PDB file of C-alpha atoms in Angstrom:
ATOM      1  CA  UNK A   1     185.934  26.533  71.832  1.00 50.00           C
ATOM      2  CA  UNK A   2     184.918  24.223  68.800  1.00 50.00           C
ATOM      3  CA  UNK A   3     185.652  24.530  65.089  1.00 43.00           C
ATOM      4  CA  UNK A   4     181.744  24.587  64.443  1.00 43.00           C
ATOM      5  CA  UNK A   5     181.063  27.276  66.948  1.00 43.00           C
ATOM      6  CA  UNK A   6     183.945  29.258  65.512  1.00 39.00           C
ATOM      7  CA  UNK A   7     183.128  29.238  62.678  1.00 41.00           C
ATOM      8  CA  UNK A   8     179.266  30.466  63.766  1.00 38.00           C
ATOM      9  CA  UNK A   9     180.525  33.438  64.971  1.00 41.00           C
ATOM     10  CA  UNK A  10     183.096  34.768  62.777  1.00 38.00           C
ATOM     11  CA  UNK A  11     180.003  34.194  60.027  1.00 39.00           C
ATOM     12  CA  UNK A  12     177.720  35.897  62.349  1.00 37.00           C
ATOM     13  CA  UNK A  13     180.693  38.645  62.949  1.00 39.00           C
ATOM     14  CA  UNK A  14     181.334  39.678  59.042  1.00 40.00           C
ATOM     15  CA  UNK A  15     177.303  39.484  58.358  1.00 37.00           C
ATOM     16  CA  UNK A  16     177.027  42.250  60.336  1.00 41.00           C
ATOM     17  CA  UNK A  17     178.100  44.740  58.867  1.00 41.00           C
ATOM     18  CA  UNK A  18     179.985  45.585  54.919  1.00 43.00           C
ATOM     19  CA  UNK A  19     183.175  45.692  57.025  1.00 47.00           C
ATOM     20  CA  UNK A  20     185.957  43.517  56.535  1.00 47.00           C
ATOM     21  CA  UNK A  21     187.211  42.053  60.364  1.00 48.00           C
ATOM     22  CA  UNK A  22     190.845  41.596  59.799  1.00 49.00           C
ATOM     23  CA  UNK A  23     192.765  40.251  63.279  1.00 51.00           C
ATOM     24  CA  UNK A  24     195.663  39.585  61.731  1.00 59.00           C
ATOM     25  CA  UNK A  25     199.227  41.266  62.447  1.00 80.00           C
ATOM     26  CA  UNK A  26     199.844  44.077  60.226  1.00 92.00           C
ATOM     27  CA  UNK A  27     202.680  47.080  59.672  1.00 94.00           C
ATOM     28  CA  UNK A  28     201.466  49.784  61.659  1.00 94.00           C
ATOM     29  CA  UNK A  29     204.024  52.119  61.958  1.00 95.00           C
ATOM     30  CA  UNK A  30     206.817  53.462  58.907  1.00 94.00           C
ATOM     31  CA  UNK A  31     210.206  53.033  59.774  1.00 94.00           C
ATOM     32  CA  UNK A  32     209.803  49.248  60.331  1.00 94.00           C
ATOM     33  CA  UNK A  33     209.570  49.585  56.452  1.00 94.00           C
ATOM     34  CA  UNK A  34     212.592  50.815  55.695  1.00 90.00           C
ATOM     35  CA  UNK A  35     213.029  46.503  55.756  1.00 90.00           C
ATOM     36  CA  UNK A  36     210.336  45.361  54.351  1.00 91.00           C
ATOM     37  CA  UNK A  37     210.650  47.083  50.261  1.00 93.00           C
ATOM     38  CA  UNK A  38     209.811  44.285  48.205  1.00 94.00           C
ATOM     39  CA  UNK A  39     208.285  42.461  50.407  1.00 93.00           C
ATOM     40  CA  UNK A  40     204.524  41.199  49.910  1.00 95.00           C
ATOM     41  CA  UNK A  41     203.589  43.236  54.156  1.00 96.00           C
ATOM     42  CA  UNK A  42     200.021  44.199  55.341  1.00 97.00           C
ATOM     43  CA  UNK A  43     199.920  47.783  56.277  1.00 96.00           C
ATOM     44  CA  UNK A  44     197.340  49.543  58.597  1.00 96.00           C
ATOM     45  CA  UNK A  45     197.244  52.868  57.095  1.00 96.00           C
ATOM     46  CA  UNK A  46     194.486  56.331  56.585  1.00 96.00           C
ATOM     47  CA  UNK A  47     194.283  56.613  52.888  1.00 94.00           C
ATOM     48  CA  UNK A  48     193.521  59.979  51.772  1.00 92.00           C
ATOM     49  CA  UNK A  49     192.072  62.037  48.230  1.00 88.00           C
ATOM     50  CA  UNK A  50     192.526  65.349  47.236  1.00 88.00           C
ATOM     51  CA  UNK A  51     190.805  65.288  43.198  1.00 86.00           C
ATOM     52  CA  UNK A  52     194.063  63.621  41.795  1.00 84.00           C
ATOM     53  CA  UNK A  53     196.253  63.623  44.225  1.00 88.00           C
ATOM     54  CA  UNK A  54     195.907  60.795  46.980  1.00 88.00           C
ATOM     55  CA  UNK A  55     198.387  59.511  50.043  1.00 92.00           C
ATOM     56  CA  UNK A  56     198.436  56.712  51.606  1.00 94.00           C
ATOM     57  CA  UNK A  57     200.113  56.643  55.078  1.00 94.00           C
ATOM     58  CA  UNK A  58     201.815  54.119  58.659  1.00 95.00           C
ATOM     59  CA  UNK A  59     198.479  54.457  60.351  1.00 93.00           C
ATOM     60  CA  UNK A  60     201.248  55.876  63.184  1.00 94.00           C
ATOM     61  CA  UNK A  61     203.493  58.562  62.928  1.00 92.00           C
ATOM     62  CA  UNK A  62     207.361  57.989  63.756  1.00 94.00           C
ATOM     63  CA  UNK A  63     210.858  58.905  62.311  1.00 96.00           C
ATOM     64  CA  UNK A  64     210.145  57.647  58.697  1.00 93.00           C
ATOM     65  CA  UNK A  65     206.360  58.644  58.054  1.00 92.00           C
ATOM     66  CA  UNK A  66     207.317  61.765  55.752  1.00 90.00           C
ATOM     67  CA  UNK A  67     209.324  59.336  53.848  1.00 89.00           C
ATOM     68  CA  UNK A  68     207.774  56.631  53.590  1.00 92.00           C
ATOM     69  CA  UNK A  69     204.709  59.112  52.391  1.00 93.00           C
ATOM     70  CA  UNK A  70     202.867  55.890  49.753  1.00 94.00           C
ATOM     71  CA  UNK A  71     201.188  55.679  46.391  1.00 93.00           C
ATOM     72  CA  UNK A  72     198.215  53.634  45.850  1.00 94.00           C
ATOM     73  CA  UNK A  73     198.602  50.995  42.993  1.00 94.00           C
ATOM     74  CA  UNK A  74     194.581  49.235  42.749  1.00 93.00           C
ATOM     75  CA  UNK A  75     195.394  47.128  39.258  1.00 93.00           C
ATOM     76  CA  UNK A  76     196.669  44.445  40.738  1.00 93.00           C
ATOM     77  CA  UNK A  77     194.502  44.491  44.281  1.00 94.00           C
ATOM     78  CA  UNK A  78     191.431  41.245  43.098  1.00 93.00           C
ATOM     79  CA  UNK A  79     189.285  43.104  45.936  1.00 94.00           C
ATOM     80  CA  UNK A  80     189.478  47.027  44.427  1.00 92.00           C
ATOM     81  CA  UNK A  81     186.031  46.296  42.142  1.00 92.00           C
ATOM     82  CA  UNK A  82     183.365  45.237  45.340  1.00 94.00           C
ATOM     83  CA  UNK A  83     184.493  47.425  47.402  1.00 91.00           C
ATOM     84  CA  UNK A  84     185.543  50.367  44.814  1.00 89.00           C
ATOM     85  CA  UNK A  85     182.307  52.831  46.276  1.00 90.00           C
ATOM     86  CA  UNK A  86     183.554  52.976  49.422  1.00 90.00           C
ATOM     87  CA  UNK A  87     186.801  54.410  48.751  1.00 87.00           C
ATOM     88  CA  UNK A  88     185.014  57.143  46.492  1.00 87.00           C
ATOM     89  CA  UNK A  89     183.443  58.191  49.688  1.00 89.00           C
ATOM     90  CA  UNK A  90     186.304  60.482  49.603  1.00 89.00           C
ATOM     91  CA  UNK A  91     184.899  63.664  48.101  1.00 86.00           C
ATOM     92  CA  UNK A  92     186.740  65.748  49.944  1.00 83.00           C
ATOM     93  CA  UNK A  93     191.180  67.392  50.528  1.00 90.00           C
ATOM     94  CA  UNK A  94     189.580  67.074  54.542  1.00 89.00           C
ATOM     95  CA  UNK A  95     188.785  63.039  54.697  1.00 92.00           C
ATOM     96  CA  UNK A  96     190.387  60.567  54.936  1.00 94.00           C
ATOM     97  CA  UNK A  97     189.900  56.664  55.240  1.00 94.00           C
ATOM     98  CA  UNK A  98     191.811  54.080  57.584  1.00 96.00           C
ATOM     99  CA  UNK A  99     192.681  50.886  55.709  1.00 95.00           C
ATOM    100  CA  UNK A 100     194.040  47.622  56.469  1.00 96.00           C
ATOM    101  CA  UNK A 101     195.488  46.280  52.971  1.00 96.00           C
ATOM    102  CA  UNK A 102     198.390  43.823  51.378  1.00 96.00           C
ATOM    103  CA  UNK A 103     200.806  43.778  48.852  1.00 96.00           C
ATOM    104  CA  UNK A 104     204.456  44.508  47.961  1.00 96.00           C
ATOM    105  CA  UNK A 105     206.270  47.675  48.791  1.00 95.00           C
ATOM    106  CA  UNK A 106     208.688  49.701  45.665  1.00 94.00           C
ATOM    107  CA  UNK A 107     210.353  52.985  46.897  1.00 90.00           C
ATOM    108  CA  UNK A 108     213.097  53.441  44.681  1.00 86.00           C
ATOM    109  CA  UNK A 109     215.741  56.401  46.004  1.00 78.00           C
ATOM    110  CA  UNK A 110     215.678  59.039  42.687  1.00 77.00           C
ATOM    111  CA  UNK A 111     211.578  57.583  41.647  1.00 80.00           C
ATOM    112  CA  UNK A 112     209.371  60.136  42.459  1.00 84.00           C
ATOM    113  CA  UNK A 113     205.135  57.910  42.518  1.00 84.00           C
ATOM    114  CA  UNK A 114     202.053  58.775  42.427  1.00 81.00           C
ATOM    115  CA  UNK A 115     200.395  61.675  40.752  1.00 82.00           C
ATOM    116  CA  UNK A 116     202.777  64.426  39.695  1.00 83.00           C
ATOM    117  CA  UNK A 117     205.414  62.364  42.437  1.00 80.00           C
ATOM    118  CA  UNK A 118     204.775  63.601  45.817  1.00 83.00           C
ATOM    119  CA  UNK A 119     204.921  59.917  46.838  1.00 90.00           C
ATOM    120  CA  UNK A 120     207.897  58.452  48.603  1.00 89.00           C
ATOM    121  CA  UNK A 121     207.374  55.175  47.408  1.00 93.00           C
ATOM    122  CA  UNK A 122     204.106  53.062  45.854  1.00 94.00           C
ATOM    123  CA  UNK A 123     202.346  50.173  47.039  1.00 96.00           C
ATOM    124  CA  UNK A 124     201.242  48.161  44.778  1.00 96.00           C
ATOM    125  CA  UNK A 125     197.708  46.683  46.235  1.00 96.00           C
ATOM    126  CA  UNK A 126     196.937  42.615  45.632  1.00 97.00           C
ATOM    127  CA  UNK A 127     194.055  43.068  49.530  1.00 96.00           C
ATOM    128  CA  UNK A 128     191.461  45.568  50.932  1.00 96.00           C
ATOM    129  CA  UNK A 129     192.155  43.663  54.516  1.00 96.00           C
ATOM    130  CA  UNK A 130     190.115  45.959  55.882  1.00 94.00           C
ATOM    131  CA  UNK A 131     188.646  49.826  55.683  1.00 91.00           C
ATOM    132  CA  UNK A 132     186.581  52.581  57.894  1.00 94.00           C
ATOM    133  CA  UNK A 133     184.409  54.736  57.968  1.00 93.00           C
ATOM    134  CA  UNK A 134     185.903  58.355  57.017  1.00 93.00           C
ATOM    135  CA  UNK A 135     186.097  60.665  58.839  1.00 92.00           C
ATOM    136  CA  UNK A 136     186.773  65.254  58.297  1.00 91.00           C
ATOM    137  CA  UNK A 137     189.543  66.260  59.153  1.00 84.00           C
ATOM    138  CA  UNK A 138     188.874  70.028  60.174  1.00 76.00           C
ATOM    139  CA  UNK A 139     190.332  73.359  59.289  1.00 67.00           C
ATOM    140  CA  UNK A 140     193.168  74.319  61.664  1.00 59.00           C
ATOM    141  CA  UNK A 141     192.741  78.417  61.468  1.00 54.00           C
TER     142      UNK A 141
END
């Protein structure tokens, strides 16, 4: 495919929606995070909020998932203000959003992160790569 056609196709795909298109590799399982602490990485995950609490976890659960409940720190995200309204669409405690973010993972044994230390790690977001629609989970009775 000629480069000009490829660029045109990408332009059409990106301009057809508000969602950012990304097809690169990302970490999607928590056990893979053990090798990435302190590194700049890309993670596919699920972001959720409930009042002042928030959590981010990898999109696929594994035996390490309980050790990598992450707080997202948006302070260094170059494009957070642009997409802030998308994340504010999460209105209830039973809602979440799939996202792909690039950043730096921090996890120290003696430290807890987030509001009242509810998370085991902190992910300092540098860029928001992709986000999906808000999903609502029905309450289980």
